[in-house]
Amino acid sequence: MIRFENVSKVYADETHAVDGVDLEIEKGEFFVIIGPSGCGKTTLLKMINRLIKLTDGTIFIDEKRISDYNIHELRWNIGYVLQQIALFPHMTIAENIAIVPEMKKWKQEETDARIDELLEMVGLDAKTYRDRLPHELSGGQQQRIGVVRALAADPDIILMDEPFSALDPISREKLQEDILDLQKKINKTIIFVTHDMSEALKLADRVCIMKEGNVVQLGTPKEIVQHPSNEFVRTFVGDKKQGLDQLLDVKSIMKSPENENEGLPSISVNSHPKSVLEALTENDRILIIDKGKTIGVIDRKTVFAHLAHQQDRGEVHA
Ligand SMILES: Nc1ncnc2c1ncn2[C@@H]1O[C@H](COP(=O)(O)OP(=O)(O)OP(=O)(O)O)[C@@H](O)[C@H]1O
Ligand SMILES: [Mg+2]
């Protein structure tokens, strides 16, 4: 759905921020970009919606060059959560969320209903918050508004630049669940930048590791953890590789999903086993999703019984 062909960005001062990147991101994919500060993540993201002009190469969305799209059409259909909180200070929370729906000329009632729905989704009481100004919210609350604003007009593609960095671990966890859930339900293509490897491994269908403007490895969380392509990736992944990796193959122990499972929390089939276990300490059952679709369900009892069985055989060295 989104394809980078030999894409480069050289800034006016000769900084090579992105250097000949080839990438293909599938429809409905949760694609996470990770890498050290200054490696070109934000630059890469902003080239997709033409906030930054390419120096070289081409980006295609649905086989059409981004330069051939009408700029408004392109921007309205790509939700964008900026790295810094960027709400309009003199507009209320409701007005901030309504920006794109209004440009798209949604009916007022439709926009209002959407605002309430989105506020509730991120745990903010609509009545209390919709008429406040941004400075009347905490930093973390403002960041949540930034996230839902990007979803407001139901774009096909959502770009998220470290959207959860200012949140406490509990809100962060909650929003991670929300965003996974959302992607599963409505099959959005999400490109998500983070510094946090645990977050990347939890959310991603595929992780793209960047260094100095280049892609150094691209793969599922499992591939990245089990087969880091070089020392840089190995260091970056840290000691995420544990005995559990080989032992908890979610696909082999999940059951087929049933209708009554709707509303359960979900996790990507490629998630790191540690994330799966963490999710199972909070919930008896979780859905397993792959590219936005539910493919199975696992329950705590089965997983722990499976691990206990492995341990009997002396296979756990965690
Ligand atoms: N407008 C600009 N002019 C010149 N150089 C720039 C400009 N914007 C970014 N850069 C440089 O390009 C490189 C990549 O920057 P970018 O913001 O894409 O990094 P990043 O990976 O998002 O970093 P961080 O994790 O700190 O947000 C950096 O060396 C940065 O200093
Ligand atoms: Mg950045």
GROMACS .gro file of N, CA, C and O in nm, residues 137-177:
model
  164
  137LEU      N    1  -0.558   2.096   3.037
  137LEU     CA    2  -0.536   1.952   3.044
  137LEU      C    3  -0.392   1.924   3.084
  137LEU      O    4  -0.304   2.007   3.058
  138SER      N    5  -0.367   1.809   3.143
  138SER     CA    6  -0.229   1.771   3.174
  138SER      C    7  -0.156   1.735   3.045
  138SER      O    8  -0.221   1.715   2.941
  139GLY      N    9  -0.025   1.727   3.052
  139GLY     CA   10   0.054   1.693   2.933
  139GLY      C   11   0.011   1.560   2.871
  139GLY      O   12  -0.006   1.549   2.750
  140GLY      N   13  -0.008   1.461   2.956
  140GLY     CA   14  -0.048   1.328   2.907
  140GLY      C   15  -0.186   1.330   2.844
  140GLY      O   16  -0.210   1.265   2.742
  141GLN      N   17  -0.278   1.409   2.904
  141GLN     CA   18  -0.412   1.421   2.846
  141GLN      C   19  -0.406   1.491   2.710
  141GLN      O   20  -0.473   1.450   2.615
  142GLN      N   21  -0.322   1.593   2.700
  142GLN     CA   22  -0.308   1.662   2.571
  142GLN      C   23  -0.255   1.565   2.465
  142GLN      O   24  -0.297   1.567   2.350
  143GLN      N   25  -0.162   1.481   2.509
  143GLN     CA   26  -0.105   1.386   2.413
  143GLN      C   27  -0.213   1.289   2.364
  143GLN      O   28  -0.217   1.254   2.246
  144ARG      N   29  -0.302   1.250   2.454
  144ARG     CA   30  -0.411   1.160   2.413
  144ARG      C   31  -0.504   1.229   2.312
  144ARG      O   32  -0.552   1.166   2.219
  145ILE      N   33  -0.525   1.360   2.333
  145ILE     CA   34  -0.606   1.434   2.235
  145ILE      C   35  -0.535   1.435   2.100
  145ILE      O   36  -0.598   1.417   1.995
  146GLY      N   37  -0.403   1.452   2.104
  146GLY     CA   38  -0.326   1.449   1.979
  146GLY      C   39  -0.345   1.316   1.906
  146GLY      O   40  -0.355   1.313   1.783
  147VAL      N   41  -0.351   1.208   1.982
  147VAL     CA   42  -0.368   1.076   1.921
  147VAL      C   43  -0.508   1.063   1.859
  147VAL      O   44  -0.521   1.026   1.743
  148VAL      N   45  -0.612   1.099   1.936
  148VAL     CA   46  -0.746   1.077   1.881
  148VAL      C   47  -0.778   1.177   1.769
  148VAL      O   48  -0.854   1.145   1.678
  149ARG      N   49  -0.717   1.295   1.775
  149ARG     CA   50  -0.741   1.390   1.667
  149ARG      C   51  -0.698   1.330   1.532
  149ARG      O   52  -0.762   1.352   1.429
  150ALA      N   53  -0.590   1.254   1.535
  150ALA     CA   54  -0.542   1.193   1.411
  150ALA      C   55  -0.639   1.087   1.358
  150ALA      O   56  -0.637   1.052   1.241
  151LEU      N   57  -0.725   1.035   1.449
  151LEU     CA   58  -0.817   0.930   1.407
  151LEU      C   59  -0.952   0.986   1.366
  151LEU      O   60  -1.036   0.915   1.310
  152ALA      N   61  -0.973   1.116   1.396
  152ALA     CA   62  -1.108   1.174   1.392
  152ALA      C   63  -1.183   1.146   1.263
  152ALA      O   64  -1.296   1.098   1.264
  153ALA      N   65  -1.121   1.174   1.151
  153ALA     CA   66  -1.196   1.165   1.025
  153ALA      C   67  -1.175   1.030   0.957
  153ALA      O   68  -1.194   1.017   0.836
  154ASP      N   69  -1.133   0.931   1.038
  154ASP     CA   70  -1.126   0.795   0.988
  154ASP      C   71  -1.032   0.777   0.869
  154ASP      O   72  -1.070   0.722   0.765
  155PRO      N   73  -0.908   0.820   0.883
  155PRO     CA   74  -0.813   0.807   0.771
  155PRO      C   75  -0.770   0.661   0.750
  155PRO      O   76  -0.780   0.581   0.842
  156ASP      N   77  -0.724   0.630   0.630
  156ASP     CA   78  -0.678   0.493   0.602
  156ASP      C   79  -0.541   0.467   0.662
  156ASP      O   80  -0.506   0.355   0.696
  157ILE      N   81  -0.461   0.575   0.667
  157ILE     CA   82  -0.323   0.562   0.712
  157ILE      C   83  -0.305   0.653   0.834
  157ILE      O   84  -0.354   0.766   0.835
  158ILE      N   85  -0.237   0.603   0.934
  158ILE     CA   86  -0.209   0.686   1.050
  158ILE      C   87  -0.059   0.685   1.078
  158ILE      O   88   0.001   0.579   1.093
  159LEU      N   89   0.000   0.804   1.082
  159LEU     CA   90   0.141   0.818   1.115
  159LEU      C   91   0.151   0.863   1.259
  159LEU      O   92   0.087   0.962   1.297
  160MET      N   93   0.228   0.794   1.338
  160MET     CA   94   0.236   0.830   1.480
  160MET      C   95   0.382   0.842   1.520
  160MET      O   96   0.457   0.745   1.515
  161ASP      N   97   0.422   0.963   1.560
  161ASP     CA   98   0.561   0.989   1.593
  161ASP      C   99   0.578   0.992   1.745
  161ASP      O  100   0.549   1.094   1.807
  162GLU      N  101   0.622   0.884   1.802
  162GLU     CA  102   0.638   0.871   1.947
  162GLU      C  103   0.517   0.924   2.022
  162GLU      O  104   0.530   1.011   2.109
  163PRO      N  105   0.398   0.871   1.992
  163PRO     CA  106   0.277   0.932   2.045
  163PRO      C  107   0.257   0.910   2.195
  163PRO      O  108   0.184   0.985   2.257
  164PHE      N  109   0.320   0.809   2.252
  164PHE     CA  110   0.291   0.777   2.392
  164PHE      C  111   0.405   0.813   2.485
  164PHE      O  112   0.407   0.774   2.601
  165SER      N  113   0.502   0.891   2.435
  165SER     CA  114   0.624   0.911   2.513
  165SER      C  115   0.601   0.987   2.644
  165SER      O  116   0.672   0.967   2.740
  166ALA      N  117   0.499   1.075   2.649
  166ALA     CA  118   0.479   1.154   2.772
  166ALA      C  119   0.379   1.091   2.868
  166ALA      O  120   0.333   1.155   2.960
  167LEU      N  121   0.346   0.965   2.844
  167LEU     CA  122   0.242   0.904   2.928
  167LEU      C  123   0.301   0.815   3.038
  167LEU      O  124   0.406   0.755   3.021
  168ASP      N  125   0.229   0.808   3.148
  168ASP     CA  126   0.268   0.715   3.255
  168ASP      C  127   0.246   0.572   3.204
  168ASP      O  128   0.170   0.551   3.110
  169PRO      N  129   0.312   0.474   3.266
  169PRO     CA  130   0.305   0.336   3.214
  169PRO      C  131   0.162   0.283   3.200
  169PRO      O  132   0.132   0.210   3.106
  170ILE      N  133   0.072   0.322   3.292
  170ILE     CA  134  -0.063   0.267   3.286
  170ILE      C  135  -0.143   0.326   3.169
  170ILE      O  136  -0.203   0.253   3.091
  171SER      N  137  -0.138   0.457   3.154
  171SER     CA  138  -0.206   0.519   3.039
  171SER      C  139  -0.146   0.470   2.909
  171SER      O  140  -0.215   0.451   2.809
  172ARG      N  141  -0.016   0.452   2.911
  172ARG     CA  142   0.054   0.406   2.791
  172ARG      C  143   0.004   0.268   2.749
  172ARG      O  144  -0.030   0.244   2.634
  173GLU      N  145  -0.001   0.181   2.849
  173GLU     CA  146  -0.050   0.045   2.827
  173GLU      C  147  -0.192   0.048   2.769
  173GLU      O  148  -0.226  -0.021   2.674
  174LYS      N  149  -0.274   0.134   2.830
  174LYS     CA  150  -0.414   0.145   2.790
  174LYS      C  151  -0.423   0.192   2.645
  174LYS      O  152  -0.498   0.136   2.565
  175LEU      N  153  -0.346   0.294   2.611
  175LEU     CA  154  -0.351   0.345   2.473
  175LEU      C  155  -0.294   0.245   2.373
  175LEU      O  156  -0.341   0.235   2.261
  176GLN      N  157  -0.193   0.172   2.417
  176GLN     CA  158  -0.138   0.068   2.328
  176GLN      C  159  -0.248  -0.035   2.297
  176GLN      O  160  -0.265  -0.075   2.182
  177GLU      N  161  -0.322  -0.073   2.401
  177GLU     CA  162  -0.432  -0.168   2.380
  177GLU      C  163  -0.536  -0.108   2.285
  177GLU      O  164  -0.585  -0.173   2.193
   0.00000   0.00000   0.00000
